Short mmCIF file of C-alpha atoms in Angstrom, two decimals:
data_model
loop_
_atom_site.label_atom_id
_atom_site.label_comp_id
_atom_site.label_asym_id
_atom_site.label_seq_id
_atom_site.Cartn_x
_atom_site.Cartn_y
_atom_site.Cartn_z
CA MET A 102 -32.55 -30.77 60.18
CA HIS A 103 -29.89 -34.01 61.56
CA LEU A 104 -30.89 -35.27 58.65
CA LEU A 105 -29.33 -32.93 56.56
CA SER A 106 -26.37 -32.75 58.19
CA ARG A 107 -25.69 -35.94 57.81
CA ARG A 108 -26.41 -36.33 53.92
CA THR A 109 -24.12 -33.06 53.90
CA LYS A 110 -21.45 -35.04 55.71
CA ILE A 111 -21.23 -37.94 53.59
CA LEU A 112 -21.69 -35.52 49.97
CA ALA A 113 -19.04 -33.80 51.58
CA LEU A 114 -16.84 -36.58 52.08
CA VAL A 115 -17.27 -37.88 48.31
CA MET A 116 -16.20 -34.71 47.41
CA LEU A 117 -12.87 -34.82 48.97
CA VAL A 118 -12.58 -38.64 48.03
CA VAL A 119 -13.11 -37.72 43.90
CA VAL A 120 -10.08 -34.48 44.55
CA ALA A 121 -7.55 -36.58 46.21
CA ALA A 122 -8.01 -39.45 43.29
CA GLY A 123 -7.64 -36.11 40.73
CA GLY A 124 -5.24 -34.79 42.82
CA GLY A 125 -3.01 -38.22 43.07
CA TYR A 126 -3.76 -38.57 39.14
CA ALA A 127 -2.00 -35.16 38.23
CA PHE A 128 0.18 -36.03 40.49
CA MET A 129 1.45 -39.78 38.52
CA ARG A 130 1.43 -38.54 34.99
CA PRO A 131 3.71 -36.44 33.53
CA GLY A 132 4.86 -33.34 33.99
CA ARG A 133 3.95 -30.53 30.63
CA GLY A 134 7.42 -29.60 30.73
CA GLU A 135 8.87 -32.75 30.27
CA THR A 136 9.90 -35.03 26.91
CA GLU A 137 9.69 -38.36 26.43
CA LEU A 138 13.73 -39.92 26.27
CA ARG A 139 13.97 -40.80 22.15
CA THR A 140 16.95 -42.05 21.57
CA VAL A 141 19.33 -43.50 18.33
CA ARG A 142 22.73 -45.61 17.18
CA ALA A 143 25.78 -43.69 17.31
CA GLU A 144 26.53 -45.86 13.28
CA ARG A 145 29.83 -46.64 12.25
CA GLY A 146 30.30 -46.31 9.14
CA GLU A 147 30.23 -42.54 6.15
CA VAL A 148 30.14 -39.25 6.97
CA ARG A 149 30.72 -37.03 3.90
CA GLN A 150 29.93 -32.87 3.71
CA ASP A 151 28.66 -32.01 0.02
CA VAL A 152 28.70 -28.01 -1.15
CA SER A 153 25.43 -26.89 -3.52
CA PHE A 154 25.35 -24.64 -5.24
CA THR A 155 24.05 -23.02 -9.05
CA GLY A 156 26.33 -21.99 -11.81
CA GLY A 157 26.42 -22.03 -16.03
CA LEU A 158 27.56 -24.00 -18.59
CA ALA A 159 30.38 -21.59 -20.77
CA ALA A 160 32.47 -22.23 -23.53
CA LEU A 161 36.73 -23.49 -22.66
CA GLN A 162 37.48 -20.92 -24.89
CA THR A 163 35.34 -17.74 -26.54
CA VAL A 164 37.19 -14.78 -28.36
CA GLU A 165 35.59 -11.48 -30.24
CA LEU A 166 37.68 -11.17 -33.16
CA ALA A 167 38.20 -7.53 -34.62
CA PHE A 168 39.99 -6.45 -37.49
CA GLU A 169 43.50 -5.08 -36.79
CA VAL A 170 43.33 -1.84 -39.20
CA GLY A 171 39.96 -0.09 -40.67
CA GLY A 172 38.07 -0.03 -43.59
CA THR A 173 34.22 -1.08 -45.06
CA LEU A 174 32.80 -4.57 -44.48
CA ALA A 175 32.31 -6.39 -47.46
CA LYS A 176 32.08 -10.08 -46.76
CA ILE A 177 30.86 -12.08 -43.10
CA ALA A 178 31.04 -15.92 -44.64
CA VAL A 179 29.52 -17.34 -41.22
CA ASP A 180 26.21 -17.22 -39.55
CA VAL A 181 25.37 -17.80 -35.60
CA GLY A 182 25.67 -21.38 -35.17
CA ASP A 183 28.30 -21.92 -38.16
CA ALA A 184 30.85 -23.78 -37.29
CA VAL A 185 34.11 -22.72 -38.31
CA THR A 186 38.11 -24.08 -38.56
CA ALA A 187 41.38 -23.06 -37.58
CA ASP A 188 42.18 -20.15 -40.15
CA HIS A 189 38.69 -19.85 -41.78
CA ILE A 190 37.88 -16.64 -43.32
CA VAL A 191 35.21 -15.07 -41.25
CA ALA A 192 34.53 -12.08 -42.42
CA ARG A 193 36.51 -9.51 -45.17
CA LEU A 194 37.05 -5.70 -45.42
CA ASP A 195 37.27 -4.14 -49.53
CA THR A 196 40.42 -4.83 -50.27
CA ARG A 197 40.54 -2.65 -53.09
CA LEU A 198 42.90 -0.21 -52.07
CA ALA A 199 44.90 -2.29 -49.77
CA GLU A 200 45.86 -3.70 -53.45
CA LEU A 201 46.08 -0.66 -54.85
CA GLU A 202 49.35 0.15 -52.07
CA LEU A 203 50.65 -2.57 -52.27
CA ALA A 204 50.99 -2.75 -56.43
CA LYS A 205 52.31 0.18 -55.80
CA ALA A 206 55.22 -1.45 -53.09
CA ARG A 207 55.88 -3.60 -55.74
CA ALA A 208 56.49 -1.41 -58.33
CA ASP A 209 58.53 0.56 -56.43
CA VAL A 210 60.84 -2.37 -55.60
CA ALA A 211 60.91 -3.46 -59.17
CA ALA A 212 61.87 -0.22 -60.11
CA ALA A 213 64.88 -0.46 -57.94
CA GLN A 214 65.37 -2.99 -59.12
CA GLU A 215 65.62 -2.51 -62.40
CA GLN A 216 67.89 0.64 -60.92
CA LYS A 217 70.37 -2.12 -59.28
CA TYR A 218 70.45 -4.33 -62.50
CA LEU A 219 71.20 -1.60 -64.58
CA ALA A 220 73.75 -0.72 -62.36
CA TRP A 221 76.25 -3.53 -62.22
CA GLN A 222 74.96 -4.60 -66.29
CA SER A 223 77.44 -0.65 -66.63
CA THR A 224 79.94 -1.27 -64.22
CA GLU A 225 80.56 -5.23 -65.82
CA ARG A 226 80.53 -3.03 -69.32
CA ASP A 227 83.76 -0.79 -67.33
CA ALA A 228 85.50 -3.15 -65.52
CA LEU A 229 85.10 -5.41 -69.46
CA GLU A 230 86.09 -1.87 -71.44
CA THR A 231 89.34 -1.59 -68.59
CA ARG A 232 90.66 -5.26 -68.67
CA THR A 233 90.15 -4.72 -72.77
CA GLU A 234 92.48 -1.15 -72.66
CA ASN A 235 94.62 -2.46 -70.65
CA GLU A 236 96.17 -5.49 -72.75
CA LYS A 237 96.45 -3.56 -75.30
CA VAL A 238 99.13 -1.01 -72.93
CA ILE A 239 100.88 -4.17 -72.04
CA GLU A 240 100.35 -5.46 -75.56
CA SER A 241 102.54 -2.21 -75.96
CA LYS A 242 104.84 -2.11 -73.34
CA ARG A 243 105.53 -5.75 -74.22
CA GLN A 244 106.90 -4.85 -78.28
CA ALA A 245 109.04 -1.99 -76.55
CA GLU A 246 110.51 -4.11 -74.45
CA ARG A 247 111.22 -6.70 -77.61
CA ASN A 248 112.48 -3.47 -79.28
CA ALA A 249 114.59 -2.79 -76.87
CA LYS A 250 116.30 -6.10 -77.12
CA THR A 251 116.41 -6.49 -80.03
CA GLU A 252 118.97 -2.95 -80.19
CA LEU A 253 120.83 -4.28 -77.80
CA ASP A 254 121.32 -7.39 -79.01
CA GLN A 255 122.09 -5.97 -82.24
CA GLN A 256 124.24 -2.79 -80.40
CA ARG A 257 125.99 -6.37 -79.18
CA ALA A 258 126.79 -7.78 -82.07
CA VAL A 259 128.79 -4.17 -83.82
CA ALA A 260 130.54 -3.77 -81.14
CA SER A 261 132.12 -7.64 -80.58
CA LYS A 262 131.77 -7.07 -84.90
CA THR A 263 134.34 -3.41 -84.59
CA GLU A 264 136.25 -4.68 -81.38
CA ARG A 265 137.39 -8.01 -83.05
CA GLU A 266 138.24 -6.31 -86.53
CA SER A 267 138.30 -2.13 -86.80
CA GLY A 268 141.87 -2.07 -84.37
CA ASP A 269 140.47 1.58 -83.80
CA VAL A 270 140.49 2.84 -80.65
CA ALA A 271 138.36 5.28 -81.33
CA ALA A 272 135.99 2.98 -82.85
CA THR A 273 135.17 0.68 -80.74
CA ALA A 274 135.35 2.72 -77.70
CA THR A 275 132.07 4.05 -79.50
CA ALA A 276 130.84 0.63 -80.46
CA VAL A 277 130.68 -0.11 -76.95
CA LEU A 278 129.35 2.95 -75.47
CA ASN A 279 126.49 2.49 -77.80
CA GLN A 280 126.29 -0.66 -76.34
CA ARG A 281 125.50 0.52 -72.71
CA VAL A 282 122.84 2.84 -74.40
CA LYS A 283 120.80 0.27 -75.46
CA GLU A 284 121.16 -1.66 -72.65
CA SER A 285 119.90 1.31 -70.18
CA ALA A 286 116.89 2.12 -73.02
CA TYR A 287 116.56 -2.34 -72.17
CA GLN A 288 116.49 -1.93 -68.95
CA ALA A 289 114.31 1.43 -68.50
CA ALA A 290 111.72 -1.16 -71.04
CA GLN A 291 111.79 -3.64 -68.61
CA LYS A 292 110.83 -1.52 -65.61
CA ASP A 293 107.91 0.12 -67.68
CA LEU A 294 106.78 -2.80 -68.46
CA ASP A 295 106.65 -4.27 -64.89
CA GLU A 296 104.96 -0.73 -63.72
CA THR A 297 102.92 -0.78 -66.65
CA LEU A 298 101.81 -5.01 -65.31
CA ALA A 299 101.05 -4.20 -61.54
CA ALA A 300 99.02 -0.75 -62.31
CA VAL A 301 97.24 -2.45 -64.69
CA GLU A 302 96.46 -5.51 -62.14
CA LYS A 303 95.54 -2.76 -59.77
CA SER A 304 93.21 -1.21 -62.27
CA ASN A 305 91.15 -4.40 -62.95
CA ALA A 306 90.98 -5.58 -59.63
CA LEU A 307 89.26 -2.64 -59.10
CA LYS A 308 86.02 -2.61 -61.68
CA ARG A 309 85.78 -6.03 -60.78
CA ALA A 310 85.62 -5.40 -57.50
CA GLU A 311 83.22 -2.25 -58.09
CA ALA A 312 81.12 -5.05 -61.37
CA ASP A 313 81.15 -7.81 -58.15
CA GLU A 314 79.59 -5.78 -55.42
CA ALA A 315 77.32 -4.24 -57.87
CA ARG A 316 76.12 -7.53 -58.96
CA ALA A 317 76.39 -8.36 -55.24
CA ALA A 318 73.72 -4.88 -54.55
CA TYR A 319 71.34 -6.71 -57.02
CA GLU A 320 70.91 -9.98 -55.88
CA ALA A 321 70.05 -9.15 -52.61
CA THR A 322 67.19 -6.60 -54.11
CA LEU A 323 66.17 -10.10 -55.04
CA SER A 324 67.04 -11.70 -51.52
CA ALA A 325 63.92 -11.58 -48.56
CA SER A 326 66.73 -11.20 -46.40
CA GLY A 327 68.87 -8.28 -48.71
CA ARG A 328 69.77 -5.40 -47.33
CA VAL A 329 70.55 -2.53 -49.69
CA ALA A 330 70.74 0.99 -48.91
CA GLY A 331 67.81 2.69 -51.17
CA MET A 332 65.96 -0.54 -51.25
CA SER A 333 65.26 -1.07 -47.03
CA SER A 334 62.65 1.46 -46.73
CA LEU A 335 60.91 0.15 -50.13
CA GLU A 336 61.11 -3.61 -49.01
CA ALA A 337 59.70 -2.19 -45.82
CA ALA A 338 56.78 0.02 -47.94
CA ARG A 339 56.06 -3.56 -49.77
CA ALA A 340 55.73 -5.43 -46.11
CA LEU A 341 53.94 -3.47 -45.08
CA ALA A 342 51.16 -2.46 -47.92
CA ALA A 343 50.92 -6.60 -48.49
CA THR A 344 50.96 -6.88 -44.44
CA ARG A 345 47.34 -4.15 -44.08
CA LEU A 346 46.25 -6.85 -47.33
CA ALA A 347 46.50 -9.53 -45.52
CA LYS A 348 44.36 -8.23 -42.17
CA THR A 349 41.76 -7.05 -44.84
CA SER A 350 40.71 -10.58 -43.65
CA LEU A 351 39.60 -11.88 -40.83
CA ARG A 352 40.01 -15.29 -39.15
CA ALA A 353 38.98 -17.73 -36.72
CA PRO A 354 42.32 -18.52 -34.61
CA TRP A 355 41.07 -22.11 -33.68
CA ASP A 356 37.98 -24.60 -34.16
CA GLY A 357 34.56 -23.24 -32.65
CA VAL A 358 31.57 -22.13 -33.12
CA VAL A 359 30.05 -19.06 -34.71
CA THR A 360 28.35 -17.34 -31.50
CA GLY A 361 27.38 -13.89 -32.52
CA ARG A 362 28.03 -11.54 -35.66
CA SER A 363 28.16 -7.17 -34.00
CA ALA A 364 28.28 -5.52 -37.92
CA GLU A 365 26.46 -6.20 -41.17
CA VAL A 366 28.18 -6.12 -44.78
CA GLY A 367 28.48 -1.88 -45.50
CA GLU A 368 29.76 -0.74 -42.82
CA TYR A 369 32.90 1.23 -41.68
CA ILE A 370 34.37 -0.66 -39.29
CA ALA A 371 37.02 1.11 -37.25
CA ALA A 372 40.05 -1.41 -35.94
CA GLY A 373 39.77 -2.98 -33.08
CA THR A 374 35.62 -3.06 -33.31
CA THR A 375 33.98 -6.01 -32.51
CA VAL A 376 32.43 -8.06 -34.87
CA ILE A 377 32.33 -11.52 -34.85
CA MET A 378 32.28 -13.95 -31.15
CA LEU A 379 33.56 -17.56 -31.42
CA ALA A 380 33.46 -20.22 -28.94
CA SER A 381 35.09 -23.36 -28.85
CA ALA A 382 34.07 -26.19 -30.02
CA GLY A 383 32.91 -29.61 -28.50
CA GLU A 384 34.80 -28.34 -25.32
CA VAL A 385 32.33 -26.62 -22.15
CA GLU A 386 33.38 -26.21 -18.57
CA LEU A 387 30.94 -24.92 -15.54
CA LYS A 388 31.72 -21.32 -13.61
CA ALA A 389 30.02 -20.57 -11.04
CA ASP A 390 30.34 -17.94 -7.85
CA VAL A 391 30.41 -19.81 -4.95
CA PRO A 392 29.68 -17.50 -1.60
CA GLU A 393 32.84 -17.91 0.60
CA ALA A 394 30.93 -19.85 3.54
CA ASP A 395 31.43 -22.49 0.96
CA ALA A 396 34.95 -22.65 -1.43
CA ALA A 397 36.18 -22.85 2.32
CA LYS A 398 35.06 -26.16 1.84
CA PHE A 399 36.37 -27.95 -0.95
CA ALA A 400 39.81 -27.87 -3.33
CA VAL A 401 40.42 -27.74 -6.63
CA GLY A 402 40.75 -31.74 -7.77
CA ALA A 403 37.40 -32.06 -5.51
CA PRO A 404 34.82 -34.62 -7.50
CA ALA A 405 31.23 -33.38 -8.18
CA THR A 406 28.46 -33.68 -9.98
CA PHE A 407 25.71 -31.78 -11.63
CA THR A 408 22.55 -31.71 -13.55
CA LEU A 409 21.03 -28.81 -15.92
CA ASP A 410 17.99 -26.92 -14.78
CA ALA A 411 16.45 -27.56 -17.76
CA LEU A 412 16.52 -31.04 -17.59
CA GLY A 413 15.33 -31.06 -14.00
CA SER A 414 17.23 -34.27 -12.13
CA ARG A 415 17.18 -37.19 -13.94
CA GLU A 416 20.30 -37.47 -15.48
CA GLN A 417 23.15 -36.05 -13.39
CA TRP A 418 27.36 -35.95 -14.98
CA ALA A 419 30.44 -36.42 -13.13
CA ALA A 420 33.00 -33.05 -13.47
CA THR A 421 36.10 -32.38 -11.27
CA VAL A 422 36.69 -28.54 -9.96
CA THR A 423 39.44 -27.15 -12.17
CA PHE A 424 40.59 -23.87 -10.11
CA ILE A 425 38.86 -21.56 -7.40
CA ALA A 426 40.06 -17.89 -8.22
CA PRO A 427 42.59 -16.72 -5.51
CA ALA A 428 41.03 -13.57 -5.13
CA ALA A 429 37.40 -12.68 -4.16
CA LYS A 430 35.06 -10.22 -6.06
CA VAL A 431 31.71 -9.20 -3.85
CA ILE A 432 28.23 -9.67 -5.48
CA GLU A 433 25.59 -8.08 -3.71
CA GLY A 434 28.05 -7.26 -0.20
CA VAL A 435 28.87 -10.93 -0.48
CA PRO A 436 32.37 -12.15 -0.97
CA THR A 437 32.13 -14.64 -3.79
CA TYR A 438 35.30 -16.79 -5.35
CA GLU A 439 35.04 -17.94 -8.81
CA VAL A 440 34.92 -21.56 -9.16
CA THR A 441 35.26 -22.89 -12.24
CA LEU A 442 34.74 -27.28 -12.73
CA ALA A 443 35.51 -29.57 -16.43
CA PRO A 444 32.77 -32.57 -17.05
CA SER A 445 33.76 -35.71 -17.46
CA ARG A 446 32.39 -36.32 -20.62
CA PHE A 447 30.85 -33.94 -23.40
CA ASP A 448 27.23 -34.15 -23.90
CA PRO A 449 25.08 -32.59 -26.94
CA LEU A 450 22.24 -31.47 -24.11
CA PHE A 451 25.30 -29.27 -22.85
CA LYS A 452 24.69 -25.46 -24.90
CA LEU A 453 25.98 -22.58 -23.50
CA GLY A 454 24.68 -20.29 -20.96
CA LEU A 455 22.44 -23.21 -19.65
CA THR A 456 21.78 -23.26 -15.21
CA VAL A 457 23.54 -26.23 -13.75
CA ASN A 458 23.08 -27.14 -10.59
CA ILE A 459 26.16 -28.15 -8.81
CA THR A 460 27.32 -30.81 -5.73
CA VAL A 461 30.52 -30.55 -5.12
CA GLN A 462 32.23 -33.61 -2.76
CA ALA A 463 33.53 -31.30 0.17
CA ALA A 464 34.88 -33.54 2.62
CA GLN A 465 34.52 -37.86 3.19
CA ARG A 466 35.60 -39.76 6.15
CA ALA A 467 35.14 -43.67 6.57
CA ASP A 468 34.36 -46.31 9.04
CA VAL A 469 33.97 -43.55 11.15
CA VAL A 470 30.88 -42.79 13.67
CA SER A 471 28.74 -40.62 13.58
CA VAL A 472 24.89 -39.13 15.44
CA PRO A 473 22.96 -36.83 14.34
CA ARG A 474 23.88 -33.12 14.95
CA ARG A 475 20.75 -32.18 17.25
CA ALA A 476 22.46 -35.07 19.46
CA VAL A 477 25.40 -33.42 20.18
CA ALA A 478 24.94 -30.31 23.15
CA ILE A 479 27.56 -27.37 24.16
CA ARG A 480 28.29 -26.47 27.80
CA ASP A 481 31.60 -24.24 29.49
CA ALA A 482 32.58 -25.60 25.85
CA ALA A 483 32.83 -28.05 25.80
CA GLU A 484 30.64 -30.82 23.63
CA TYR A 485 28.85 -33.44 25.09
CA VAL A 486 26.07 -36.79 24.28
CA ARG A 487 23.17 -37.73 26.94
CA VAL A 488 23.66 -41.91 26.67
CA LYS A 489 21.16 -44.24 27.63
CA ASP A 490 22.68 -46.22 29.76
CA GLY A 491 19.76 -48.76 30.99
CA PRO A 492 16.87 -46.71 32.65
CA ASP A 493 19.82 -44.47 33.27
CA VAL A 494 21.10 -41.06 31.40
CA ARG A 495 24.95 -40.38 32.10
CA GLU A 496 26.22 -37.60 30.27
CA VAL A 497 29.72 -38.71 28.17
CA VAL A 498 32.25 -35.72 26.53
CA VAL A 499 32.69 -36.07 22.74
CA THR A 500 35.07 -34.48 19.90
CA THR A 501 33.71 -33.46 16.61
CA GLY A 502 34.38 -33.99 13.41
CA LEU A 503 33.49 -33.61 10.08
CA LEU A 504 29.68 -32.28 10.21
CA GLY A 505 28.01 -34.46 7.23
CA SER A 506 25.29 -33.08 4.33
CA ASP A 507 23.13 -35.34 5.66
CA GLY A 508 22.73 -33.84 9.34
CA ARG A 509 25.14 -36.39 10.82
CA VAL A 510 28.17 -35.22 12.89
CA GLU A 511 31.09 -37.58 13.09
CA ILE A 512 32.39 -37.91 16.50
CA THR A 513 36.42 -38.75 16.63
CA GLU A 514 36.47 -39.20 20.36
CA GLY A 515 34.04 -40.23 23.31
CA LEU A 516 31.62 -43.47 21.58
CA VAL A 517 32.99 -46.30 19.65
CA GLY A 518 29.49 -47.14 17.85
CA GLY A 519 26.39 -48.52 19.28
CA GLU A 520 24.95 -46.40 21.98
CA GLU A 521 22.37 -45.40 22.28
CA VAL A 522 22.62 -41.48 21.95
CA VAL A 523 19.15 -39.33 23.68
CA ILE A 524 18.83 -36.63 21.39
CA SER A 525 15.70 -34.65 22.55
CA ASN A 526 17.04 -33.21 25.85
CA GLY A 527 16.56 -30.12 27.73
CA ALA A 528 20.93 -29.11 27.15
CA ASP A 529 21.92 -27.06 25.60
CA ARG A 530 22.10 -28.09 21.70
CA ARG A 531 23.70 -26.09 19.39
#
C-alpha cells in the first residue's frame, strides 16, 4: 500500500513536468494571431498610371451616299471592297426622262433666243429704213432752201437793175417788195431745214436705240449671266433640268473604299435613300466608350498603345488620344464617354470593326519615392506606413500621390527612399 502510493506520486510528478514543459513551449512560440513582419524597400523611380479598355477600329470618314432625286436604278458601278476615287460615278439612275426634260428646256430657250434675234433684225431694218427716208426728207428741204436762195438772188439782181436803170419809182418799189418776199421765203426755207434736221436726228437716234436694245436683249440670251424679260424662267427651267440630269449620277465625294450597298438595278429609289456606303481608304481611328471613372484620368494628347484582339499581344501599335466627348452617354446604367485615338501609322492588318485593346498612359511621375499600395494604412484620416528601424517598428505619417498601375503608390512626403516598410500588419489598410 505504501509502495503504490509512492509510484502514484512519482507518476504525478512526471505528468506535472510534462504539462509544465508543454505550457512553457506554448507560451514561448508566437501566438496564432500574430504574423511575421514582411518588409519591402521604399524605392525611388518611376510611377505610371495606365488606363486600359477595349474599343474598335473605325474609318476616319464614313458616308452613306444617296440620290437627291428619285428614279429607277439603272447601274451600280462598284461592289463592296472596291476602291474609288473622288468624283467617281458609283451608281446611276435611268436618265431618259431627265434627258427629255433638258432637251425641251433647251429647245424653249433656243426658240426664245430666235425670237429675240428676229426682233433685233426687225428693229435694225426699221432703223435703216427710217434713216433712208429721213435722208430723202432732208435732201428735199435742202433743195427747197437752195431754190429759195436762188430766187432771192435773182430778185435782188432784178431790184438792183430796176432801181439803177428804170427811174420809175413804182417799178422800183415793186422790185424791192418782191425782194423782201423772196427773203422771207428763203428764211422760212432755212428754218424748215433746221427743224427737219433736228427732227430727223431725234428720229434716227430713237430707232438706233430701239435696235441697240433689241441687239443687247438677243446677246444677253447667249450669256449665262444675261437677264432678259421672258427669258429668266426659261433659263431657270433649263438649269433645273440640267441639274436634275446631273443628279441622276451618284459620285464619290472623296477617295475611299465601298463598305456596303443597299439597292439593286431595277429598283425604284426614292430621293434620300442610301444606296452606297463609303469609308475613307488608308485612314482609321480607334473608338471606345470609356466609363467615367477611367475617362477622368486622362486628357486629349495622352499617349497610348493598342493591340488587335484577333492577333493577340504579339504586335503593338502606338496611338494618341485625339478626342474625348464633352458629355457622357449612359450604357447599361454606366455613364461613359466616347474616346477617339489616332494610330501613329497605318498597317494593312487594320480592318474596320476589329476589336482593339487600348492602354492609355494617363499619368507618369519620374524619380519619385514609391511603396506598395498595401503598405499604406489610414487612421483618423491620416495616412501612414510602418517603417522597420532595427528591431523596432515606428509609424511614419506620409502623403500619397499617383497610384501606379503596378500597385505602387507615390509618396510625396514622409519618406526619402531606401526605408524598410512593413507590408503586412494588423493596421487598418485602405
